[in-house]
Coordinates of C-alpha atoms in Angstrom, one line a residue:
Chain O
X1 CA 0.0 0.0 0.0
X2 CA 2.8 2.4 1.0
X3 CA 4.6 1.4 -2.2
X4 CA 1.6 2.3 -4.2
X5 CA 1.3 5.7 -2.5
X6 CA 4.9 6.3 -3.3
X7 CA 4.5 5.2 -7.0
X8 CA 1.4 7.4 -7.4
X9 CA 3.4 10.2 -6.0
X10 CA 6.3 9.7 -8.3
X11 CA 4.2 10.0 -11.5
X12 CA 2.6 13.3 -10.6
X13 CA 5.3 15.1 -8.6
X14 CA 8.5 15.9 -10.4
X15 CA 8.9 19.6 -10.2
X16 CA 11.9 21.7 -9.5
X17 CA 11.6 24.9 -7.4
X18 CA 14.8 26.5 -8.5
X19 CA 15.8 24.9 -11.8
X20 CA 18.7 27.4 -12.5
X21 CA 20.5 26.3 -9.4
X22 CA 19.3 22.7 -9.0
X23 CA 20.1 21.6 -12.6
X24 CA 23.3 23.4 -13.0
X25 CA 25.9 21.1 -14.7
X26 CA 28.8 19.8 -12.6
X27 CA 31.4 22.3 -13.9
X28 CA 28.9 25.1 -13.5
X29 CA 28.3 24.1 -9.8
X30 CA 32.0 23.9 -9.2
X31 CA 32.8 27.3 -10.8
X32 CA 30.1 28.9 -8.7
X33 CA 31.4 27.2 -5.5
X34 CA 34.9 28.3 -6.2
X35 CA 33.9 31.9 -6.8
X36 CA 31.8 31.9 -3.6
X37 CA 34.5 30.2 -1.6
X38 CA 37.1 32.8 -2.5
X39 CA 34.7 35.6 -1.6
X40 CA 33.9 33.8 1.7
X41 CA 37.5 33.7 2.7
X42 CA 37.5 37.5 2.4
X43 CA 34.3 37.8 4.4
X44 CA 35.2 35.6 7.3
X45 CA 38.3 37.8 8.0
X46 CA 35.9 39.7 10.3
X47 CA 35.7 36.6 12.6
X48 CA 38.6 36.5 15.0
X49 CA 38.8 32.7 15.0
X50 CA 39.4 32.6 11.2
X51 CA 41.4 35.9 11.1
X52 CA 43.9 34.6 13.5
X53 CA 44.2 31.3 11.7
X54 CA 44.6 32.9 8.3
X55 CA 47.1 35.4 9.6
X56 CA 49.2 32.7 11.0
X57 CA 49.3 30.7 7.8
X58 CA 49.2 33.6 5.3
X59 CA 45.9 32.4 3.9
X60 CA 43.8 34.7 1.7
X61 CA 41.6 34.5 -1.4
X62 CA 44.8 33.9 -3.4
X63 CA 45.2 30.6 -1.5
X64 CA 42.1 29.2 -3.1
X65 CA 42.8 28.2 -6.7
X66 CA 40.6 25.1 -6.9
X67 CA 37.9 23.6 -4.7
X68 CA 40.5 21.1 -3.4
X69 CA 42.2 24.1 -1.7
X70 CA 39.4 24.2 0.8
X71 CA 41.5 21.7 2.7
X72 CA 44.1 24.4 3.4
X73 CA 41.4 26.1 5.5
X74 CA 40.8 25.2 9.2
X75 CA 38.1 22.9 10.5
X76 CA 35.5 24.4 12.8
X77 CA 34.0 22.4 15.6
X78 CA 31.1 22.8 17.9
X79 CA 33.6 23.4 20.7
X80 CA 35.0 26.3 18.7
X81 CA 31.5 27.8 18.5
X82 CA 31.0 27.3 22.3
X83 CA 34.3 28.9 23.1
X84 CA 33.2 32.0 21.2
X85 CA 29.8 32.0 22.8
X86 CA 27.5 33.8 22.1
X87 CA 28.5 35.9 19.1
X88 CA 32.2 35.4 18.4
X89 CA 31.5 34.0 15.0
X90 CA 29.4 36.9 13.8
X91 CA 30.7 38.3 10.5
X92 CA 28.3 41.2 10.4
X93 CA 27.5 43.9 13.0
X94 CA 24.8 43.0 15.6
X95 CA 22.5 45.6 14.0
X96 CA 22.4 43.6 10.8
X97 CA 20.8 40.6 12.5
X98 CA 17.2 39.7 11.7
X99 CA 16.8 36.5 13.7
X100 CA 18.6 34.4 16.4
X101 CA 18.0 30.7 16.8
X102 CA 19.7 28.1 19.0
X103 CA 21.0 24.6 18.4
X104 CA 19.0 22.0 20.3
X105 CA 21.8 21.4 22.8
X106 CA 21.5 17.6 22.4
X107 CA 25.2 17.2 23.1
X108 CA 25.8 19.9 25.6
X109 CA 25.4 23.7 26.0
X110 CA 23.3 25.1 23.2
X111 CA 24.9 27.5 20.8
X112 CA 23.2 30.5 19.1
X113 CA 22.8 30.8 15.4
X114 CA 22.3 34.3 13.8
X115 CA 20.7 35.2 10.5
X116 CA 20.6 38.4 8.5
X117 CA 17.4 39.2 6.5
X118 CA 19.1 37.8 3.4
X119 CA 20.1 34.6 5.3
X120 CA 16.4 34.1 6.2
X121 CA 15.5 34.7 2.5
X122 CA 18.1 32.0 1.4
X123 CA 16.8 29.6 4.1
X124 CA 13.2 29.9 3.0
X125 CA 14.2 29.1 -0.5
X126 CA 16.3 26.1 0.5
X127 CA 13.3 24.7 2.4
X128 CA 11.0 25.4 -0.5
X129 CA 13.3 23.4 -2.8
X130 CA 13.0 20.2 -0.9
X131 CA 9.4 20.7 0.0
X132 CA 8.5 21.1 -3.7
X133 CA 10.7 18.1 -4.6
X134 CA 8.7 16.0 -2.2
X135 CA 5.4 17.2 -3.7
X136 CA 4.3 20.4 -1.9
X137 CA 2.0 22.6 -4.1
X138 CA 0.5 26.0 -3.4
X139 CA -3.0 24.4 -3.1
X140 CA -1.8 22.1 -0.3
X141 CA -2.1 22.5 3.5
X142 CA 0.8 21.5 5.7
X143 CA 0.8 20.7 9.4
X144 CA 4.0 21.7 11.0
X145 CA 4.5 19.6 14.2
X146 CA 8.1 20.7 14.8
X147 CA 8.9 22.8 17.8
X148 CA 8.7 26.6 17.2
X149 CA 11.1 28.6 19.2
X150 CA 14.9 28.6 19.3
X151 CA 14.9 25.3 17.4
X152 CA 15.4 25.9 13.7
X153 CA 13.0 23.2 12.5
X154 CA 9.6 24.9 13.0
X155 CA 10.4 28.3 11.6
X156 CA 12.6 27.0 8.8
X157 CA 9.9 24.8 7.4
X158 CA 7.2 27.4 8.2
X159 CA 8.8 30.0 5.9
X160 CA 9.6 27.4 3.3
X161 CA 6.0 26.4 3.0
X162 CA 5.0 30.1 3.0
X163 CA 7.5 30.6 0.2
X164 CA 5.8 27.9 -1.9
X165 CA 2.5 29.5 -1.2
X166 CA 0.8 26.5 0.6
X167 CA -1.3 26.9 3.7
X168 CA 0.3 26.3 7.1
X169 CA -1.0 24.9 10.3
X170 CA 1.6 25.9 12.8
X171 CA 0.6 23.1 15.3
X172 CA 4.1 22.9 16.8
X173 CA 5.4 19.8 18.6
X174 CA 3.5 18.1 21.4
X175 CA -0.2 17.7 22.4
X176 CA -0.5 14.7 20.1
X177 CA -4.2 14.2 20.6
X178 CA -4.8 17.8 19.5
X179 CA -2.5 17.2 16.4
X180 CA -4.9 14.3 15.4
X181 CA -8.0 16.4 16.0
X182 CA -6.5 19.2 13.8
X183 CA -5.8 16.7 11.1
X184 CA -9.3 15.4 11.1
X185 CA -10.8 18.9 11.1
X186 CA -8.6 20.6 8.6
X187 CA -7.5 17.8 6.2
X188 CA -3.8 18.8 5.7
X189 CA -2.1 16.8 2.9
X190 CA 1.4 17.2 4.5
X191 CA 2.9 16.4 7.9
X192 CA 6.2 17.9 8.9
X193 CA 8.0 16.7 12.0
X194 CA 10.7 14.4 13.3
X195 CA 10.3 10.7 12.1
X196 CA 9.9 9.5 15.7
X197 CA 7.1 12.0 16.3
X198 CA 5.3 10.7 13.2
X199 CA 5.2 7.3 14.8
X200 CA 4.1 8.8 18.1
X201 CA 1.2 10.4 16.3
X202 CA 0.3 7.0 14.7
X203 CA 0.4 5.3 18.2
X204 CA -1.7 8.0 19.7
X205 CA -4.3 7.7 16.9
X206 CA -4.7 4.0 17.6
X207 CA -5.1 4.7 21.3
X208 CA -8.0 7.0 20.4
X209 CA -9.5 4.2 18.4
X210 CA -8.6 6.0 15.1
X211 CA -7.0 4.1 12.3
X212 CA -3.9 6.2 11.5
X213 CA -4.2 5.2 7.9
X214 CA -7.5 7.0 7.8
X215 CA -5.9 10.4 8.6
X216 CA -5.9 12.8 5.6
X217 CA -2.1 13.1 5.4
X218 CA -0.7 12.0 2.0
X219 CA 2.9 12.6 2.5
X220 CA 5.4 13.9 5.0
X221 CA 8.8 15.6 5.3
X222 CA 10.7 14.2 8.2
X223 CA 14.1 15.3 9.6
X224 CA 15.8 16.6 12.7
X225 CA 17.2 13.2 13.7
X226 CA 18.8 10.2 12.0
X227 CA 16.4 7.5 10.9
X228 CA 16.5 4.3 8.9
X229 CA 14.9 3.0 5.7
X230 CA 13.0 0.5 7.9
X231 CA 11.6 3.3 9.9
X232 CA 10.5 5.0 6.7
X233 CA 8.6 1.8 5.8
X234 CA 7.0 1.7 9.3
X235 CA 5.9 5.4 8.9
X236 CA 4.6 4.8 5.4
X237 CA 2.7 1.6 6.4
X238 CA 1.3 3.0 9.7
X239 CA 0.1 6.3 8.3
X240 CA -0.4 5.2 4.6
X241 CA 1.7 8.1 3.3
X242 CA 4.9 8.7 1.3
X243 CA 7.7 9.8 3.6
X244 CA 10.6 12.0 2.5
X245 CA 13.9 12.7 4.3
X246 CA 15.5 16.0 4.7
X247 CA 18.7 17.1 6.4
X248 CA 20.1 20.2 8.0
X249 CA 21.7 21.4 11.1
X250 CA 21.2 24.6 13.0
X251 CA 24.8 25.6 13.1
X252 CA 24.9 25.6 9.3
X253 CA 21.4 27.1 8.7
X254 CA 18.8 24.6 9.9
X255 CA 16.7 22.3 7.6
X256 CA 17.3 22.8 3.9
X257 CA 20.9 21.7 3.5
X258 CA 19.6 18.7 1.5
X259 CA 16.4 16.8 0.8
X260 CA 15.0 14.0 -1.2
X261 CA 13.3 14.1 -4.6
X262 CA 10.7 11.4 -5.6
X263 CA 13.6 9.1 -6.8
X264 CA 14.6 8.8 -3.1
X265 CA 18.1 7.7 -3.9
X266 CA 19.7 10.2 -1.5
X267 CA 19.2 13.8 -0.5
X268 CA 20.2 16.5 -3.0
X269 CA 22.7 18.8 -1.4
X270 CA 22.1 22.5 -2.1
X271 CA 25.6 22.9 -3.5
X272 CA 25.2 26.5 -4.6
X273 CA 25.0 27.3 -0.9
X274 CA 27.0 24.6 0.8
X275 CA 30.4 23.0 -0.1
X276 CA 30.4 19.5 1.4
X277 CA 33.3 17.2 2.1
X278 CA 33.1 13.6 3.4
X279 CA 36.1 12.8 5.6
X280 CA 37.5 10.0 7.6
X281 CA 36.8 11.2 11.2
X282 CA 40.1 9.9 12.4
X283 CA 42.5 10.9 9.6
X284 CA 40.5 13.8 8.3
X285 CA 41.3 12.6 4.8
X286 CA 38.5 12.5 2.2
X287 CA 37.0 9.1 1.8
X288 CA 36.4 7.6 -1.7
X289 CA 33.0 8.4 -3.2
X290 CA 30.2 6.3 -1.8
X291 CA 32.1 5.4 1.4
X292 CA 30.9 6.5 4.8
X293 CA 32.6 9.5 6.4
X294 CA 31.9 12.6 8.4
X295 CA 30.2 15.4 6.6
X296 CA 32.1 18.7 6.8
X297 CA 30.2 21.7 5.5
X298 CA 31.3 25.2 4.4
X299 CA 28.5 27.7 4.2
X300 CA 29.2 29.5 0.9
X301 CA 26.6 32.3 1.2
X302 CA 25.7 32.8 4.9
X303 CA 26.2 36.4 5.9
X304 CA 25.7 36.5 9.6
X305 CA 27.5 33.4 10.7
X306 CA 29.5 31.8 7.9
X307 CA 31.3 28.7 8.9
X308 CA 34.3 27.2 7.2
X309 CA 34.6 23.4 7.2
X310 CA 32.2 22.8 10.0
X311 CA 32.5 19.3 11.4
X312 CA 28.9 18.1 11.6
X313 CA 29.7 14.8 13.4
X314 CA 27.2 13.2 11.1
X315 CA 28.2 10.1 9.2
X316 CA 26.9 9.7 5.6
X317 CA 27.9 8.8 2.1
X318 CA 28.1 11.1 -1.0
X319 CA 27.0 10.2 -4.5
X320 CA 27.9 12.5 -7.4
X321 CA 26.4 10.8 -10.4
X322 CA 23.3 12.8 -11.8
X323 CA 19.9 11.8 -10.6
X324 CA 17.0 10.8 -12.8
X325 CA 15.0 13.7 -11.5
X326 CA 17.0 16.1 -13.5
X327 CA 18.9 17.7 -10.6
X328 CA 22.6 17.6 -11.0
X329 CA 23.6 18.2 -7.4
X330 CA 25.6 15.8 -5.2
X331 CA 23.4 13.5 -3.1
X332 CA 24.0 12.3 0.4
X333 CA 22.8 9.1 2.0
X334 CA 20.7 9.3 5.1
X335 CA 22.8 9.9 8.3
X336 CA 23.8 6.5 9.5
X337 CA 25.4 7.7 12.8
X338 CA 27.2 10.4 14.6
X339 CA 30.8 10.4 15.5
X340 CA 29.8 11.6 18.9
X341 CA 27.1 9.1 19.7
X342 CA 29.1 6.3 18.3
X343 CA 29.3 3.7 21.1
X344 CA 32.5 1.7 21.5
X345 CA 31.4 -1.5 23.1
X346 CA 34.2 -4.0 23.9
X347 CA 36.1 -2.3 21.1
X348 CA 33.4 -2.5 18.5
X349 CA 32.0 0.7 17.0
X350 CA 28.2 0.7 17.3
X351 CA 25.7 3.3 16.2
X352 CA 22.2 3.4 17.7
X353 CA 20.9 3.3 14.2
X354 CA 22.3 -0.2 13.8
X355 CA 20.4 -1.4 16.8
X356 CA 17.3 0.2 15.4
X357 CA 17.8 -1.5 12.0
X358 CA 18.2 -4.9 13.8
X359 CA 15.0 -4.3 15.8
X360 CA 13.0 -3.4 12.7
X361 CA 14.1 -6.6 11.0
X362 CA 12.0 -8.5 13.6
X363 CA 8.5 -8.1 12.5
X364 CA 6.2 -6.4 15.0
X365 CA 9.1 -5.0 17.0
X366 CA 8.1 -1.6 18.1
X367 CA 10.3 1.4 17.2
X368 CA 10.3 2.3 20.9
X369 CA 13.5 1.1 22.3
X370 CA 16.4 2.2 24.6
X371 CA 20.0 1.1 24.6
X372 CA 21.6 0.9 28.0
X373 CA 25.3 0.4 28.3
X374 CA 26.9 -0.4 31.6
X375 CA 30.2 -1.8 32.9
X376 CA 29.3 -3.9 35.9
X377 CA 32.8 -5.3 36.2
X378 CA 35.5 -4.8 33.7
X379 CA 33.5 -5.6 30.6
X380 CA 30.8 -3.5 28.8
X381 CA 27.3 -4.9 28.9
X382 CA 24.5 -3.8 26.6
X383 CA 20.9 -4.1 27.4
X384 CA 18.4 -3.3 24.7
X385 CA 14.9 -2.6 26.1
X386 CA 12.1 -3.3 23.6
X387 CA 8.5 -2.6 24.3
X388 CA 6.2 -5.6 23.9
X389 CA 3.3 -5.3 21.5
X390 CA 0.2 -7.5 21.4
X391 CA 1.4 -9.1 18.1
X392 CA 4.7 -10.2 19.7
X393 CA 3.2 -11.6 22.9
X394 CA 2.5 -15.2 23.5
X395 CA 1.3 -17.1 26.6
X396 CA 4.0 -19.6 25.9
X397 CA 7.4 -18.9 27.5
X398 CA 9.4 -20.8 24.9
X399 CA 8.0 -18.4 22.2
X400 CA 8.8 -15.4 24.3
X401 CA 12.4 -16.6 24.9
X402 CA 12.7 -17.4 21.2
X403 CA 11.7 -13.8 20.4
X404 CA 14.4 -12.4 22.7
X405 CA 17.0 -14.7 21.1
X406 CA 15.9 -13.7 17.6
X407 CA 16.3 -10.0 18.4
X408 CA 19.6 -10.6 20.0
X409 CA 20.8 -12.5 16.9
X410 CA 19.7 -9.7 14.6
X411 CA 21.6 -7.2 16.7
X412 CA 24.7 -9.4 16.5
X413 CA 24.3 -9.7 12.7
X414 CA 23.9 -6.0 12.2
X415 CA 26.0 -4.4 14.9
X416 CA 28.4 -7.2 15.7
X417 CA 27.8 -7.1 19.5
X418 CA 26.1 -9.4 21.9
X419 CA 23.3 -7.6 23.6
X420 CA 20.8 -8.7 26.3
X421 CA 17.3 -8.1 25.1
X422 CA 14.9 -6.9 27.8
X423 CA 11.2 -7.0 26.9
X424 CA 9.4 -4.3 28.7
X425 CA 5.7 -3.3 29.1
X426 CA 4.1 -1.0 26.6
X427 CA 4.6 2.7 26.9
X428 CA 7.3 2.2 29.6
X429 CA 9.9 3.8 27.4
X430 CA 9.7 7.6 27.3
X431 CA 8.0 9.2 24.2
X432 CA 9.6 12.1 22.5
X433 CA 8.1 15.0 20.7
X434 CA 11.5 16.1 19.2
X435 CA 14.7 14.3 18.9
X436 CA 14.5 10.8 20.4
X437 CA 17.1 9.9 23.0
X438 CA 17.9 6.2 22.4
X439 CA 21.1 5.6 24.4
X440 CA 21.7 5.6 28.2
X441 CA 25.4 5.2 28.7
X442 CA 26.0 4.5 32.4
X443 CA 29.7 3.7 32.0
X444 CA 30.9 7.2 32.6
X445 CA 28.8 8.0 35.7
X446 CA 31.0 9.0 38.6
X447 CA 34.2 9.2 36.5
Chain D
X1 CA -15.5 -27.7 26.5
X2 CA -12.6 -25.2 26.3
X3 CA -12.0 -22.4 28.8
X4 CA -10.8 -18.9 27.9
X5 CA -7.6 -18.1 29.7
X6 CA -6.2 -14.5 29.8
X7 CA -2.4 -14.2 29.5
X8 CA -0.7 -11.0 30.5
X9 CA 2.8 -9.7 30.0
X10 CA 4.6 -8.4 33.1
X11 CA 8.0 -7.0 33.8
X12 CA 9.7 -8.9 36.5
X13 CA 10.1 -6.1 39.0
X14 CA 8.6 -5.3 42.4
X15 CA 4.9 -4.2 42.3
X16 CA 4.2 -5.3 38.7
X17 CA 1.9 -8.2 39.7
X18 CA -0.4 -6.0 41.9
X19 CA -1.2 -3.4 39.2
X20 CA -3.2 -5.6 36.7
X21 CA -4.9 -7.5 39.6
X22 CA -6.1 -4.2 41.0
X23 CA -7.4 -3.3 37.5
X24 CA -9.6 -6.3 37.3
X25 CA -10.6 -6.1 41.0
X26 CA -11.9 -2.6 40.4
X27 CA -14.1 -4.0 37.7
X28 CA -15.5 -6.4 40.3
X29 CA -14.0 -9.5 38.7
X30 CA -12.9 -12.4 40.9
X31 CA -10.0 -14.6 39.9
X32 CA -10.9 -18.3 39.9
X33 CA -7.3 -19.4 39.5
X34 CA -4.0 -18.1 38.2
X35 CA -0.5 -19.1 37.4
X36 CA 2.6 -17.1 37.0
X37 CA 5.5 -18.1 34.8
X38 CA 8.6 -16.0 35.1
X39 CA 12.2 -15.5 34.0
X40 CA 14.6 -13.1 35.7
X41 CA 13.4 -10.4 33.3
X42 CA 9.7 -10.8 32.5
X43 CA 6.7 -12.9 33.5
X44 CA 3.5 -14.2 32.0
X45 CA 0.5 -14.1 34.2
X46 CA -2.3 -16.6 33.3
X47 CA -5.7 -16.0 34.7
X48 CA -9.0 -17.8 34.7
X49 CA -11.9 -15.6 35.5
X50 CA -15.7 -15.8 35.0
X51 CA -16.1 -12.7 33.0
X52 CA -13.1 -13.1 30.7
X53 CA -14.3 -10.8 28.0
X54 CA -14.9 -7.9 30.4
X55 CA -11.5 -8.6 32.1
X56 CA -9.8 -8.5 28.8
X57 CA -11.4 -5.2 27.9
X58 CA -10.5 -3.5 31.2
X59 CA -6.9 -4.8 31.0
X60 CA -6.6 -3.7 27.3
X61 CA -8.0 -0.3 28.2
X62 CA -5.5 0.1 31.0
X63 CA -2.7 -0.5 28.5
X64 CA -1.6 -4.1 29.3
X65 CA -0.6 -6.5 26.6
X66 CA -3.1 -9.3 27.1
X67 CA -4.3 -12.1 24.9
X68 CA -6.8 -15.0 25.1
X69 CA -5.8 -18.7 25.0
X70 CA -8.1 -21.7 25.0
X71 CA -7.2 -24.2 27.8
X72 CA -8.7 -27.4 28.9
X73 CA -9.8 -28.2 32.5
X74 CA -9.5 -31.9 33.5
X75 CA -10.7 -33.7 36.6
X76 CA -8.1 -36.1 38.2
X77 CA -8.4 -38.2 41.3
X78 CA -7.0 -36.4 44.3
X79 CA -4.8 -39.2 45.5
X80 CA -1.2 -40.3 44.9
X81 CA -0.8 -41.2 41.3
X82 CA -3.9 -39.4 40.1
X83 CA -2.1 -36.9 38.0
X84 CA 0.4 -39.5 36.8
X85 CA -2.4 -41.6 35.4
X86 CA -3.9 -38.7 33.5
X87 CA -0.5 -37.7 32.1
X88 CA 0.1 -41.3 31.0
X89 CA -3.1 -41.0 28.9
X90 CA -1.9 -37.8 27.3
X91 CA 1.5 -39.2 26.7
X92 CA 0.1 -42.3 25.2
X93 CA -1.8 -40.2 22.7
X94 CA 1.2 -38.2 21.8
X95 CA -0.4 -35.0 23.1
X96 CA 2.1 -32.2 23.8
X97 CA 1.4 -30.2 27.0
X98 CA 2.6 -26.6 26.6
X99 CA 2.1 -26.0 30.4
X100 CA -0.3 -26.8 33.2
X101 CA -1.3 -25.6 36.6
X102 CA -3.8 -26.6 39.3
X103 CA -7.2 -25.1 39.8
X104 CA -7.7 -23.7 43.3
X105 CA -10.8 -25.7 44.3
X106 CA -11.4 -29.4 44.8
X107 CA -14.6 -31.3 43.9
X108 CA -15.1 -34.2 46.4
X109 CA -12.2 -36.5 45.7
X110 CA -11.2 -34.7 42.5
X111 CA -8.7 -32.0 41.8
X112 CA -9.0 -29.9 38.7
X113 CA -6.0 -29.2 36.5
X114 CA -5.7 -26.6 33.7
X115 CA -3.8 -27.7 30.6
X116 CA -2.6 -25.7 27.7
X117 CA -2.3 -28.0 24.6
X118 CA -1.0 -27.3 21.2
X119 CA -4.2 -28.8 19.8
X120 CA -6.9 -28.4 22.5
X121 CA -9.7 -30.0 20.4
X122 CA -7.8 -33.2 19.8
X123 CA -6.8 -33.3 23.4
X124 CA -10.4 -33.1 24.5
X125 CA -11.4 -35.9 22.1
X126 CA -8.6 -38.1 23.5
X127 CA -9.4 -37.4 27.1
X128 CA -13.0 -38.2 26.6
X129 CA -12.2 -41.4 24.7
X130 CA -10.0 -42.5 27.6
X131 CA -12.7 -41.9 30.1
X132 CA -11.3 -38.8 31.8
X133 CA -13.6 -36.1 32.8
X134 CA -13.2 -32.8 31.0
X135 CA -14.8 -30.0 33.0
X136 CA -16.6 -27.5 30.8
X137 CA -16.9 -23.8 31.6
X138 CA -20.5 -23.8 33.0
X139 CA -19.8 -26.8 35.2
X140 CA -16.6 -25.2 36.4
X141 CA -18.2 -21.9 37.2
X142 CA -21.1 -23.7 39.0
X143 CA -18.7 -25.2 41.5
X144 CA -17.1 -22.0 42.5
X145 CA -19.0 -19.7 44.7
X146 CA -18.4 -16.4 43.0

C-alpha cells in the first residue's frame, strides 16, 4: 500500500523549485562554488577565529585556486563555537541581524545561530526546494509539528511552506491528541515533524481508536534526527503516506541543507550554498565516493555566521552521479550515525541506528527502544529494552524466549555485538516530541 | 469444553503483579485461578476468570498487553498417582502439553487441573475417549462460589 502511494506520488510530482540552481551542470556548480569560496575567505576575515588562523598561515583568497584548496582552510568544531559564545562567530555587525536561533543542545550547552534578513531569505528558498521536490504545491495545507522557538525546525519549514504558497497549520510539537484532531478537522495533505514524532502520532491515533491510515495526510517531510529505511517503511505503512527525508543542522542554517526528490536515492545537497566534504573522522582525509565519512560543510553564502569546514559529526555517504529527477547536485545518503554518539562496546564501534535496524528486522518489534550500556565489572554490557506489543506476545514462555533470542541474533548480525534483550511493558519507554534519546550510557557515571 | 484463559505480559520487578490485579478487582471480577511463569526479566500471568471478555477489555484499556488462549480443565483423582495416570493417557496419545497448573478448588475426591495443549480440540477428544472427565466452563463456574 505504501509502495503504491509512493508510486502514485512519483508519477505526478516531479517539479523543481529553482531549476537554474538545481540543474546546473557539474562544472557550473563547481565554478560557482569556487567563486563563492574565495569571496567567503575575504568575508570571514571579520571573525577572530578565522582571522587569527589565516594570519598565522598567510591564507587569503589567493590561496584558493581550486575547490580542493578548501583543505588548506581550518576545520571548525562545535567546541570552537562554544568557546566564542555567544557571538564570536558573527561576520556582520549586531544591528544587521534579523533572527537568532539556537541549536538543540542535544550534546551539551546550546549555541546561538544568527541570521541576516538575506540569510532568512536564502533559508526559506532552500526549504522550498526540498518541499517542492517532495510534492508540496500551493494548493496544499501542511501541518508543522516541529517545535517553534529557538529550534530551527519549526520556523525554517514554516517559511519554506509560505514561500511555496501553501497553507500552514503551525501546530508545533506536542499535544499529540490535538494534532490528530486538527488533522481530522482541517484535512492537511502534508505532515512535517521528526520521524519519531510521526510514529508517536500513529500510536496516539490507535489509542484513540482511530486508524492512523484513515488520517488525511498524504505525504510527510521528516528530519531533525537520524532514521533508517526500515523506519521509513514503518511510517509509510502505519500512516499510509509517502515519507521524505531532509537534512540540515542549526549551526549551518537549519533544515534545507539537503532533501529527497521522488527518486529517493539520496538527499540532494544545495551545493550553490554549501560546499560539502566527506572525511574519515580519524585521519580527516577525504573518503572515496560512496564510502561513509563525516560530513564537513562550508557555508558559501551565509552572511551573519558563515562557517568554514564545520565538522557536523554526522556520518553519511556522498554520490555525485546525476539523478534521474534532473537535478545535478551531489546527493548524500541518510545519516547513519554520529561520530559523537558512536558507542564503543568492547572495542566494536556501534551506532544506535544499527540497533534500530536490527529491531525493525524482527516483524512487529516496536520502534520504541532504549539502549543501556553499563560496565558492571571490567566488561561492557549492553541491554536493549524493547517494548512488547500484542502481536509479539505469546502465553508460551518458549516463544517469548525465542523472540528475545531472535532480536539478539539480529543485533549481533547488524552491529556485531552481543546484547541482552529486555522485553518491557508497553509505553514504559519515554516518548519524544522532538529528537529521540535512544542511548543511556551509564559507563561514565561518577568518573 | 474449552476455557478462555487470559495471559498478560509483566515486567519482573517489584509491584508489577499488583497493578493488573487491581485493575480487574476494580471491575468487580474475581479470579478463579492463576499461574505465574517467570524469568529473571519478565513474567507471564495466566488467569481464569468468570467474565473473561470484560476482564480483557479493562486490561486492554489500562494498556496491558493481554491475549486469550483456549485451555482445557481436567478432573483427576486427588490421591497419589492421580495426575500421573492422567498424564500417561496424554503421553500415550502423543499430546504435547505446553504448560499446566492446578485449579484452586477441589470437587469431592477430584482435583481440577488446567492444561494448555498445542491442539486443544484433539486433546479433549482423546481425554473423553479414555474416560477422563473434562470440566466445561459452565460446570466449572457452577462449583465455584463467586
